[in-house]
């Protein structure tokens, strides 16, 4: 069913890849509820919604699209929801979820039309390679930031962290162990590296399980969006069109960009085409819609999937493993919270995966400024803005502009002009990137 042989993989590799991806992204079940509870959504409601939306999207991806790309609520959109939509637009969270729901429905409709294929094919190949490299830098930056290896600085914004802090030392030890394992070509090096780092964290007192091990998941208080017609009414009544547009645009491009980036890393693209793109995008749009009904912000293809791909994951068996583990995690929330609190356990994998994904910059045509500069902007802006969608937006705006400057405007797909204008409006006037 997963065509393991055809993809040059086997059950053991896929399961280790699934475990690797799971460990790098499981923090979401703790962090997402913390962020969304700032908007007043009950913690347990978001916890369950996060687990359910992740399982729906990831399972759909596994069984229908057969990609090793996990789906879960995105960490950019939840902050936008909590601090901008509910915080600044002064609507309550139920109304704000109506906007997320409507964006999800529109995304399902778009996923079913030829539009999705056209977007994927319209992205110039130098930008696609830029997206993969940009995601690589971004994911490495996340790893560096979370452990404190890179920290904030009043003038320079970021600087080297405190090399004596326990978290930094643990991350460096974990990085060294994982790199040694990789140099020795040990199968499952990223995963074994995480386990070794976890054991060291336990014996050095950084990781403890004093909150217990097992906990029965609490059921959500109810379905937030029970009636789609009411949700549309809420959006119209409160004039949340720009919010719906921002959720939709960011989600489509975050997901599409991540899918292309990770599929390229896994060698699963057929030239500029992504086979089964409809099914893959449907997995995300359905999860986003179901998530909105239960109480979480839009899902996205997860960049952390690149760690599972680096561990050898090539098929839906990787994502099936991730989905099953999320189901199990729902019953072990105290352990999940304890392990998620120690970012040094997963940071080495994120940093190393970043270096692997950077390889795609070798395929960019650096000799032609009109091809190179937009790709460079994508690579540069993803880590600096902490947003895949913003990186893509800057690439989409600059690419047609550079082509027009060079007198090559006819080479540009008409879609790119339309998206350049939409991204310009979104970046400059709507926020939510
Ligand atoms: N692509 C993607 N991956 C993530 N991993 C954690 N948050 C996100 C997100 O918002 N988008």
CSV table of C-alpha atoms and ligand atoms in Angstrom, one decimal:
chain,number,residue,atom,x,y,z
A,1,UNK,CA,0.0,0.0,0.0
A,2,UNK,CA,2.8,2.4,0.8
A,3,UNK,CA,5.0,1.2,-2.1
A,4,UNK,CA,8.0,0.8,0.2
A,5,UNK,CA,10.2,-1.1,-2.4
A,6,UNK,CA,9.4,1.4,-5.1
A,7,UNK,CA,10.6,4.2,-2.9
A,8,UNK,CA,13.7,2.3,-1.8
A,9,UNK,CA,12.7,2.1,1.9
A,10,UNK,CA,11.6,-0.5,4.4
A,11,UNK,CA,9.3,-0.8,7.4
A,12,UNK,CA,12.0,-0.2,10.0
A,13,UNK,CA,13.4,2.9,8.3
A,14,UNK,CA,9.9,4.3,8.0
A,15,UNK,CA,9.0,3.7,11.6
A,16,UNK,CA,12.2,5.3,12.8
A,17,UNK,CA,11.5,8.2,10.5
A,18,UNK,CA,8.0,8.5,12.0
A,19,UNK,CA,9.4,8.5,15.5
A,20,UNK,CA,12.0,11.2,14.5
A,21,UNK,CA,9.3,13.5,13.0
A,22,UNK,CA,7.0,12.8,16.0
A,23,UNK,CA,9.7,13.7,18.5
A,24,UNK,CA,10.6,17.0,16.8
A,25,UNK,CA,6.9,18.1,16.5
A,26,UNK,CA,5.2,16.7,19.6
A,27,UNK,CA,5.8,20.0,21.5
A,28,UNK,CA,2.8,21.3,19.5
A,29,UNK,CA,0.3,19.6,21.9
A,30,UNK,CA,1.7,21.7,24.7
A,31,UNK,CA,2.6,24.9,23.0
A,32,UNK,CA,-0.5,25.3,20.9
A,33,UNK,CA,-2.9,25.3,23.9
A,34,UNK,CA,-0.6,27.7,25.8
A,35,UNK,CA,-0.8,30.2,22.9
A,36,UNK,CA,-4.5,29.8,22.1
A,37,UNK,CA,-5.4,30.0,25.8
A,38,UNK,CA,-4.1,33.6,25.5
A,39,UNK,CA,-7.2,34.2,23.3
A,40,UNK,CA,-9.4,32.7,26.0
A,41,UNK,CA,-9.9,29.2,24.4
A,42,UNK,CA,-9.9,26.6,27.2
A,43,UNK,CA,-6.6,24.7,27.4
A,44,UNK,CA,-8.1,21.2,27.3
A,45,UNK,CA,-10.3,22.2,24.3
A,46,UNK,CA,-7.2,23.2,22.3
A,47,UNK,CA,-5.2,20.2,23.5
A,48,UNK,CA,-7.8,17.8,22.2
A,49,UNK,CA,-8.4,19.8,19.0
A,50,UNK,CA,-4.7,19.8,18.3
A,51,UNK,CA,-4.3,16.1,18.7
A,52,UNK,CA,-7.5,15.4,16.6
A,53,UNK,CA,-6.6,17.8,13.8
A,54,UNK,CA,-3.1,16.5,13.7
A,55,UNK,CA,-4.3,12.9,13.5
A,56,UNK,CA,-6.9,13.6,10.8
A,57,UNK,CA,-4.5,15.5,8.6
A,58,UNK,CA,-1.5,13.2,9.1
A,59,UNK,CA,-3.5,10.1,8.7
A,60,UNK,CA,-5.1,11.4,5.5
A,61,UNK,CA,-1.7,12.3,4.2
A,62,UNK,CA,-0.5,8.8,5.0
A,63,UNK,CA,-3.3,6.8,3.6
A,64,UNK,CA,-4.4,8.9,0.7
A,65,UNK,CA,-1.3,10.9,-0.5
A,66,UNK,CA,1.4,8.6,0.7
A,67,UNK,CA,3.8,11.4,1.6
A,68,UNK,CA,6.1,11.4,4.7
A,69,UNK,CA,4.8,14.9,5.5
A,70,UNK,CA,2.9,15.4,8.8
A,71,UNK,CA,0.1,17.9,9.2
A,72,UNK,CA,-0.5,19.9,12.4
A,73,UNK,CA,-1.7,23.3,13.6
A,74,UNK,CA,0.9,25.9,12.4
A,75,UNK,CA,2.8,27.9,15.0
A,76,UNK,CA,2.6,31.2,13.1
A,77,UNK,CA,-1.2,31.2,12.6
A,78,UNK,CA,-2.0,30.5,16.3
A,79,UNK,CA,-0.1,33.6,17.4
A,80,UNK,CA,-1.8,35.7,14.7
A,81,UNK,CA,-5.1,34.4,15.9
A,82,UNK,CA,-4.4,35.1,19.6
A,83,UNK,CA,-2.6,38.4,19.4
A,84,UNK,CA,-4.0,40.0,16.2
A,85,UNK,CA,-7.4,38.7,15.4
A,86,UNK,CA,-8.8,38.2,18.9
A,87,UNK,CA,-6.4,40.7,20.5
A,88,UNK,CA,-6.7,43.6,18.1
A,89,UNK,CA,-9.9,43.1,16.1
A,90,UNK,CA,-11.8,42.7,19.4
A,91,UNK,CA,-13.8,39.7,18.4
A,92,UNK,CA,-14.2,36.7,20.7
A,93,UNK,CA,-12.6,33.4,19.9
A,94,UNK,CA,-15.8,31.7,18.7
A,95,UNK,CA,-16.2,34.4,16.0
A,96,UNK,CA,-12.5,34.2,15.1
A,97,UNK,CA,-12.9,30.4,14.6
A,98,UNK,CA,-15.7,31.2,12.1
A,99,UNK,CA,-13.1,33.0,10.0
A,100,UNK,CA,-10.6,30.0,10.3
A,101,UNK,CA,-13.5,27.6,9.4
A,102,UNK,CA,-14.4,29.6,6.3
A,103,UNK,CA,-10.8,29.8,5.2
A,104,UNK,CA,-10.6,26.0,5.6
A,105,UNK,CA,-13.7,25.5,3.5
A,106,UNK,CA,-12.4,27.8,0.8
A,107,UNK,CA,-9.1,25.9,0.9
A,108,UNK,CA,-10.9,22.6,0.5
A,109,UNK,CA,-12.7,24.0,-2.6
A,110,UNK,CA,-9.4,25.3,-4.0
A,111,UNK,CA,-7.7,21.9,-3.3
A,112,UNK,CA,-10.3,20.2,-5.5
A,113,UNK,CA,-9.8,22.5,-8.5
A,114,UNK,CA,-7.0,22.6,-11.0
A,115,UNK,CA,-5.8,25.8,-9.1
A,116,UNK,CA,-3.6,23.8,-6.8
A,117,UNK,CA,-1.7,22.2,-9.6
A,118,UNK,CA,-1.3,25.5,-11.3
A,119,UNK,CA,0.2,27.2,-8.2
A,120,UNK,CA,2.7,24.4,-7.7
A,121,UNK,CA,3.7,24.5,-11.4
A,122,UNK,CA,3.7,28.3,-11.6
A,123,UNK,CA,6.4,28.6,-8.9
A,124,UNK,CA,9.7,29.0,-10.8
A,125,UNK,CA,12.2,26.2,-10.1
A,126,UNK,CA,14.8,28.6,-8.7
A,127,UNK,CA,12.2,29.8,-6.2
A,128,UNK,CA,11.3,26.1,-5.3
A,129,UNK,CA,15.0,25.4,-4.5
A,130,UNK,CA,15.1,28.7,-2.5
A,131,UNK,CA,12.1,27.5,-0.5
A,132,UNK,CA,13.8,24.2,0.4
A,133,UNK,CA,17.0,26.1,1.5
A,134,UNK,CA,15.0,28.8,3.3
A,135,UNK,CA,13.1,26.1,5.2
A,136,UNK,CA,16.4,24.6,6.1
A,137,UNK,CA,17.8,27.8,7.6
A,138,UNK,CA,14.5,28.5,9.4
A,139,UNK,CA,14.3,25.0,11.0
A,140,UNK,CA,18.0,25.3,12.1
A,141,UNK,CA,17.3,28.7,13.5
A,142,UNK,CA,14.4,27.4,15.5
A,143,UNK,CA,16.7,24.7,17.0
A,144,UNK,CA,19.3,27.3,17.8
A,145,UNK,CA,16.9,29.7,19.3
A,146,UNK,CA,14.9,27.2,21.4
A,147,UNK,CA,18.0,25.9,23.2
A,148,UNK,CA,19.4,29.3,23.8
A,149,UNK,CA,22.5,28.7,21.5
A,150,UNK,CA,21.4,31.8,19.8
A,151,UNK,CA,19.7,34.4,21.9
A,152,UNK,CA,18.3,37.9,21.6
A,153,UNK,CA,20.5,41.0,21.6
A,154,UNK,CA,19.4,44.6,22.0
A,155,UNK,CA,21.4,46.0,19.0
A,156,UNK,CA,22.1,43.1,16.8
A,157,UNK,CA,18.8,41.3,17.4
A,158,UNK,CA,20.5,38.0,17.8
A,159,UNK,CA,23.8,36.8,19.2
A,160,UNK,CA,25.6,33.7,20.5
A,161,UNK,CA,23.9,32.4,23.7
A,162,UNK,CA,25.4,31.5,27.1
A,163,UNK,CA,27.7,28.5,26.3
A,164,UNK,CA,27.6,27.5,30.0
A,165,UNK,CA,23.9,27.2,30.4
A,166,UNK,CA,22.8,23.6,30.9
A,167,UNK,CA,20.4,23.7,27.9
A,168,UNK,CA,23.2,24.9,25.6
A,169,UNK,CA,25.7,22.4,26.8
A,170,UNK,CA,23.1,19.6,26.5
A,171,UNK,CA,22.3,20.7,22.9
A,172,UNK,CA,26.0,20.8,22.0
A,173,UNK,CA,26.6,17.3,23.4
A,174,UNK,CA,23.5,16.1,21.6
A,175,UNK,CA,24.7,17.7,18.4
A,176,UNK,CA,28.1,16.1,18.7
A,177,UNK,CA,26.7,12.7,19.4
A,178,UNK,CA,24.3,12.9,16.5
A,179,UNK,CA,27.0,14.2,14.1
A,180,UNK,CA,29.3,11.3,15.1
A,181,UNK,CA,26.5,8.8,14.5
A,182,UNK,CA,25.8,10.4,11.1
A,183,UNK,CA,29.5,10.4,10.2
A,184,UNK,CA,29.5,6.7,11.0
A,185,UNK,CA,26.4,6.2,8.7
A,186,UNK,CA,24.5,4.8,11.6
A,187,UNK,CA,20.9,4.1,10.6
A,188,UNK,CA,18.4,6.2,12.5
A,189,UNK,CA,21.2,8.6,13.7
A,190,UNK,CA,18.8,11.5,14.3
A,191,UNK,CA,16.5,9.4,16.4
A,192,UNK,CA,19.2,7.6,18.4
A,193,UNK,CA,20.8,11.1,19.0
A,194,UNK,CA,17.5,12.3,20.5
A,195,UNK,CA,17.3,9.2,22.7
A,196,UNK,CA,20.9,9.6,23.9
A,197,UNK,CA,20.3,13.3,24.6
A,198,UNK,CA,17.1,12.5,26.5
A,199,UNK,CA,19.0,10.0,28.7
A,200,UNK,CA,21.7,12.5,29.5
A,201,UNK,CA,19.0,15.1,30.3
A,202,UNK,CA,17.4,12.6,32.7
A,203,UNK,CA,20.6,11.7,34.5
A,204,UNK,CA,21.7,15.4,34.7
A,205,UNK,CA,18.4,16.3,36.3
A,206,UNK,CA,17.2,18.4,33.4
A,207,UNK,CA,14.4,16.0,32.5
A,208,UNK,CA,12.1,14.7,35.2
A,209,UNK,CA,8.8,12.9,35.2
A,210,UNK,CA,7.5,14.1,38.6
A,211,UNK,CA,4.2,15.2,37.0
A,212,UNK,CA,3.3,11.5,36.4
A,213,UNK,CA,3.2,9.5,33.2
A,214,UNK,CA,-0.3,8.8,32.2
A,215,UNK,CA,-3.3,11.1,32.0
A,216,UNK,CA,-6.7,10.4,30.4
A,217,UNK,CA,-7.3,13.1,27.8
A,218,UNK,CA,-10.1,15.4,28.7
A,219,UNK,CA,-12.9,15.8,26.2
A,220,UNK,CA,-13.4,19.2,24.7
A,221,UNK,CA,-16.3,21.2,26.1
A,222,UNK,CA,-18.1,21.1,22.8
A,223,UNK,CA,-17.8,21.7,19.1
A,224,UNK,CA,-17.1,25.4,18.5
A,225,UNK,CA,-18.4,25.6,15.0
A,226,UNK,CA,-21.5,23.4,14.8
A,227,UNK,CA,-23.3,25.2,12.0
A,228,UNK,CA,-21.4,26.3,8.9
A,229,UNK,CA,-24.1,28.8,8.0
A,230,UNK,CA,-23.8,30.6,11.3
A,231,UNK,CA,-20.0,30.7,10.8
A,232,UNK,CA,-20.4,32.5,7.4
A,233,UNK,CA,-23.0,34.8,9.1
A,234,UNK,CA,-20.4,35.7,11.8
A,235,UNK,CA,-17.7,36.5,9.2
A,236,UNK,CA,-20.1,38.8,7.3
A,237,UNK,CA,-21.6,40.4,10.4
A,238,UNK,CA,-18.1,41.3,11.8
A,239,UNK,CA,-16.6,42.1,8.4
A,240,UNK,CA,-13.7,39.5,8.9
A,241,UNK,CA,-13.0,39.2,5.2
A,242,UNK,CA,-9.4,40.3,5.4
A,243,UNK,CA,-8.9,37.9,8.3
A,244,UNK,CA,-10.3,35.0,6.2
A,245,UNK,CA,-8.1,36.1,3.3
A,246,UNK,CA,-4.9,36.2,5.5
A,247,UNK,CA,-5.6,32.8,6.9
A,248,UNK,CA,-6.2,31.4,3.4
A,249,UNK,CA,-3.2,32.9,1.7
A,250,UNK,CA,-0.8,32.1,4.5
A,251,UNK,CA,-2.0,28.6,4.9
A,252,UNK,CA,-2.0,27.8,1.2
A,253,UNK,CA,1.5,29.1,0.7
A,254,UNK,CA,2.9,27.8,3.9
A,255,UNK,CA,1.6,24.3,3.2
A,256,UNK,CA,2.4,24.3,-0.5
A,257,UNK,CA,5.9,25.7,0.1
A,258,UNK,CA,6.6,23.1,2.9
A,259,UNK,CA,5.2,20.3,0.8
A,260,UNK,CA,7.4,21.2,-2.2
A,261,UNK,CA,10.4,21.8,0.1
A,262,UNK,CA,10.1,18.5,1.9
A,263,UNK,CA,9.1,16.5,-1.2
A,264,UNK,CA,12.2,17.9,-3.0
A,265,UNK,CA,14.3,16.9,-0.1
A,266,UNK,CA,12.9,13.4,-0.2
A,267,UNK,CA,13.4,13.2,-4.0
A,268,UNK,CA,9.6,12.8,-4.5
A,269,UNK,CA,9.1,15.7,-7.0
A,270,UNK,CA,8.7,14.8,-10.7
A,271,UNK,CA,10.4,17.9,-12.2
A,272,UNK,CA,8.3,20.9,-11.2
A,273,UNK,CA,5.3,18.7,-10.5
A,274,UNK,CA,4.3,17.2,-7.2
A,275,UNK,CA,2.4,13.9,-7.8
A,276,UNK,CA,-0.8,13.5,-5.7
A,277,UNK,CA,-0.7,17.2,-4.8
A,278,UNK,CA,-4.5,17.2,-4.7
A,279,UNK,CA,-4.7,14.5,-2.1
A,280,UNK,CA,-1.8,16.1,-0.1
A,281,UNK,CA,-3.5,19.5,0.0
A,282,UNK,CA,-6.8,18.0,0.8
A,283,UNK,CA,-5.3,16.4,3.9
A,284,UNK,CA,-4.3,19.8,5.1
A,285,UNK,CA,-7.5,21.6,4.2
A,286,UNK,CA,-9.7,19.0,5.8
A,287,UNK,CA,-7.6,19.0,9.0
A,288,UNK,CA,-7.7,22.8,9.1
A,289,UNK,CA,-11.5,22.8,8.7
A,290,UNK,CA,-12.0,20.1,11.3
A,291,UNK,CA,-9.5,21.8,13.6
A,292,UNK,CA,-11.5,25.1,13.4
A,293,UNK,CA,-14.7,23.3,14.4
A,294,UNK,CA,-13.0,21.8,17.5
A,295,UNK,CA,-10.9,24.8,18.5
A,296,UNK,CA,-7.6,25.2,16.9
A,297,UNK,CA,-6.0,27.5,14.2
A,298,UNK,CA,-5.2,26.3,10.7
A,299,UNK,CA,-3.0,23.3,10.2
A,300,UNK,CA,-0.1,23.2,7.8
A,301,UNK,CA,2.3,20.7,6.4
A,302,UNK,CA,5.0,20.6,9.1
A,303,UNK,CA,8.6,21.6,8.4
A,304,UNK,CA,9.6,19.2,11.2
A,305,UNK,CA,8.7,16.4,8.7
A,306,UNK,CA,12.1,17.2,7.1
A,307,UNK,CA,13.8,15.5,10.1
A,308,UNK,CA,11.9,12.2,9.3
A,309,UNK,CA,12.8,12.5,5.7
A,310,UNK,CA,16.5,13.0,6.7
A,311,UNK,CA,16.1,9.8,8.7
A,312,UNK,CA,15.0,8.0,5.5
A,313,UNK,CA,11.2,8.4,5.6
A,314,UNK,CA,9.8,8.4,2.0
A,315,UNK,CA,6.2,7.2,2.3
A,316,UNK,CA,3.0,7.4,4.2
A,317,UNK,CA,4.1,4.7,6.6
A,318,UNK,CA,6.3,7.4,8.2
A,319,UNK,CA,3.2,9.6,8.6
A,320,UNK,CA,1.0,6.7,9.7
A,321,UNK,CA,3.6,6.2,12.5
A,322,UNK,CA,3.4,9.9,13.4
A,323,UNK,CA,-0.5,9.8,13.5
A,324,UNK,CA,-0.5,6.7,15.8
A,325,UNK,CA,2.1,8.3,18.1
A,326,UNK,CA,-0.1,11.4,18.5
A,327,UNK,CA,-3.0,9.1,19.4
A,328,UNK,CA,-0.8,7.5,22.1
A,329,UNK,CA,0.6,10.9,23.2
A,330,UNK,CA,-2.9,12.0,24.1
A,331,UNK,CA,-2.8,9.5,27.0
A,332,UNK,CA,0.7,10.5,28.1
A,333,UNK,CA,0.5,14.2,28.3
A,334,UNK,CA,2.7,14.5,31.4
A,335,UNK,CA,5.6,12.8,29.6
A,336,UNK,CA,5.0,14.8,26.5
A,337,UNK,CA,5.0,18.0,28.5
A,338,UNK,CA,8.2,16.9,30.3
A,339,UNK,CA,10.1,16.0,27.1
A,340,UNK,CA,8.7,19.0,25.1
A,341,UNK,CA,10.1,21.3,27.8
A,342,UNK,CA,13.7,20.1,27.0
A,343,UNK,CA,14.3,21.7,23.6
A,344,UNK,CA,17.9,20.5,23.6
A,345,UNK,CA,16.6,16.9,22.9
A,346,UNK,CA,15.3,17.8,19.5
A,347,UNK,CA,17.4,20.9,18.5
A,348,UNK,CA,20.4,18.9,17.2
A,349,UNK,CA,18.1,17.1,14.7
A,350,UNK,CA,16.6,20.4,13.6
A,351,UNK,CA,20.0,22.0,13.1
A,352,UNK,CA,21.4,19.0,11.2
A,353,UNK,CA,18.3,18.8,9.0
A,354,UNK,CA,18.8,22.5,8.2
A,355,UNK,CA,22.2,21.8,6.9
A,356,UNK,CA,20.9,18.9,4.7
A,357,UNK,CA,18.1,21.1,3.2
A,358,UNK,CA,20.6,23.8,2.4
A,359,UNK,CA,22.0,21.5,-0.3
A,360,UNK,CA,19.3,22.7,-2.7
A,361,UNK,CA,21.0,26.1,-3.1
A,362,UNK,CA,23.5,24.4,-5.3
A,363,UNK,CA,20.7,24.0,-7.9
A,364,UNK,CA,19.9,27.7,-8.0
A,365,UNK,CA,21.1,29.6,-11.1
A,366,UNK,CA,23.2,32.2,-9.3
A,367,UNK,CA,24.5,33.7,-12.5
A,368,UNK,CA,21.3,35.4,-13.5
A,369,UNK,CA,20.4,38.2,-11.1
A,370,UNK,CA,16.6,38.0,-12.0
A,371,UNK,CA,16.6,34.3,-11.0
A,372,UNK,CA,19.1,34.5,-8.1
A,373,UNK,CA,17.9,37.6,-6.2
A,374,UNK,CA,14.3,36.4,-5.6
A,375,UNK,CA,15.6,33.0,-4.5
A,376,UNK,CA,18.1,34.7,-2.2
A,377,UNK,CA,15.2,36.8,-0.7
A,378,UNK,CA,13.2,33.7,0.0
A,379,UNK,CA,16.2,32.0,1.7
A,380,UNK,CA,17.1,35.1,3.7
A,381,UNK,CA,13.6,36.1,4.8
A,382,UNK,CA,12.3,32.8,6.0
A,383,UNK,CA,14.5,32.6,9.1
A,384,UNK,CA,14.6,36.4,9.6
A,385,UNK,CA,10.8,36.7,9.6
A,386,UNK,CA,10.1,33.2,11.1
A,387,UNK,CA,7.6,32.7,8.4
A,388,UNK,CA,7.6,30.4,5.4
A,389,UNK,CA,4.7,32.3,3.9
A,390,UNK,CA,6.4,35.7,4.2
A,391,UNK,CA,9.5,34.2,2.5
A,392,UNK,CA,7.4,32.9,-0.3
A,393,UNK,CA,5.6,36.3,-0.5
A,394,UNK,CA,8.8,38.2,-1.0
A,395,UNK,CA,10.0,35.8,-3.6
A,396,UNK,CA,6.7,36.1,-5.4
A,397,UNK,CA,6.7,39.9,-5.3
A,398,UNK,CA,10.4,40.3,-6.4
A,399,UNK,CA,10.4,37.6,-9.1
A,400,UNK,CA,8.0,39.3,-11.6
A,401,UNK,CA,9.5,42.7,-10.7
A,402,UNK,CA,13.0,41.5,-11.6
A,403,UNK,CA,11.8,39.9,-14.8
A,404,UNK,CA,10.0,43.2,-15.8
A,405,UNK,CA,13.2,45.1,-15.1
A,406,UNK,CA,15.1,42.7,-17.3
A,407,UNK,CA,12.5,43.0,-20.1
A,408,UNK,CA,11.7,39.3,-19.7
A,409,UNK,CA,8.1,39.9,-18.4
A,410,UNK,CA,6.7,37.4,-20.9
A,411,UNK,CA,8.6,34.6,-19.2
A,412,UNK,CA,6.5,34.9,-16.1
A,413,UNK,CA,3.4,32.8,-15.5
A,414,UNK,CA,0.3,35.1,-15.2
A,415,UNK,CA,-0.4,33.5,-11.8
A,416,UNK,CA,2.8,35.1,-10.5
A,417,UNK,CA,1.6,38.6,-11.3
A,418,UNK,CA,-1.7,38.0,-9.6
A,419,UNK,CA,-0.1,36.6,-6.5
A,420,UNK,CA,2.5,39.3,-6.4
A,421,UNK,CA,-0.3,41.9,-6.1
A,422,UNK,CA,-2.2,39.8,-3.5
A,423,UNK,CA,0.9,39.3,-1.4
A,424,UNK,CA,1.8,42.9,-1.6
A,425,UNK,CA,-1.7,43.9,-0.3
A,426,UNK,CA,-1.5,41.2,2.4
A,427,UNK,CA,2.0,42.2,3.6
A,428,UNK,CA,1.5,45.9,3.5
A,429,UNK,CA,-2.1,46.3,4.6
A,430,UNK,CA,-3.5,43.2,6.3
A,431,UNK,CA,-0.8,41.7,8.6
A,432,UNK,CA,-1.1,38.1,9.6
A,433,UNK,CA,2.1,36.8,8.0
B,1,LIG,N1,5.3,24.7,7.7
B,1,LIG,C1,5.1,25.0,9.0
B,1,LIG,N2,5.8,24.2,9.9
B,1,LIG,C2,5.6,24.4,11.2
B,1,LIG,N3,6.1,23.8,12.2
B,1,LIG,C3,5.7,24.5,13.3
B,1,LIG,N4,4.9,25.5,12.9
B,1,LIG,C4,4.8,25.5,11.6
B,1,LIG,C5,4.2,26.3,10.7
B,1,LIG,O1,3.5,27.3,11.0
B,1,LIG,N5,4.4,26.0,9.4
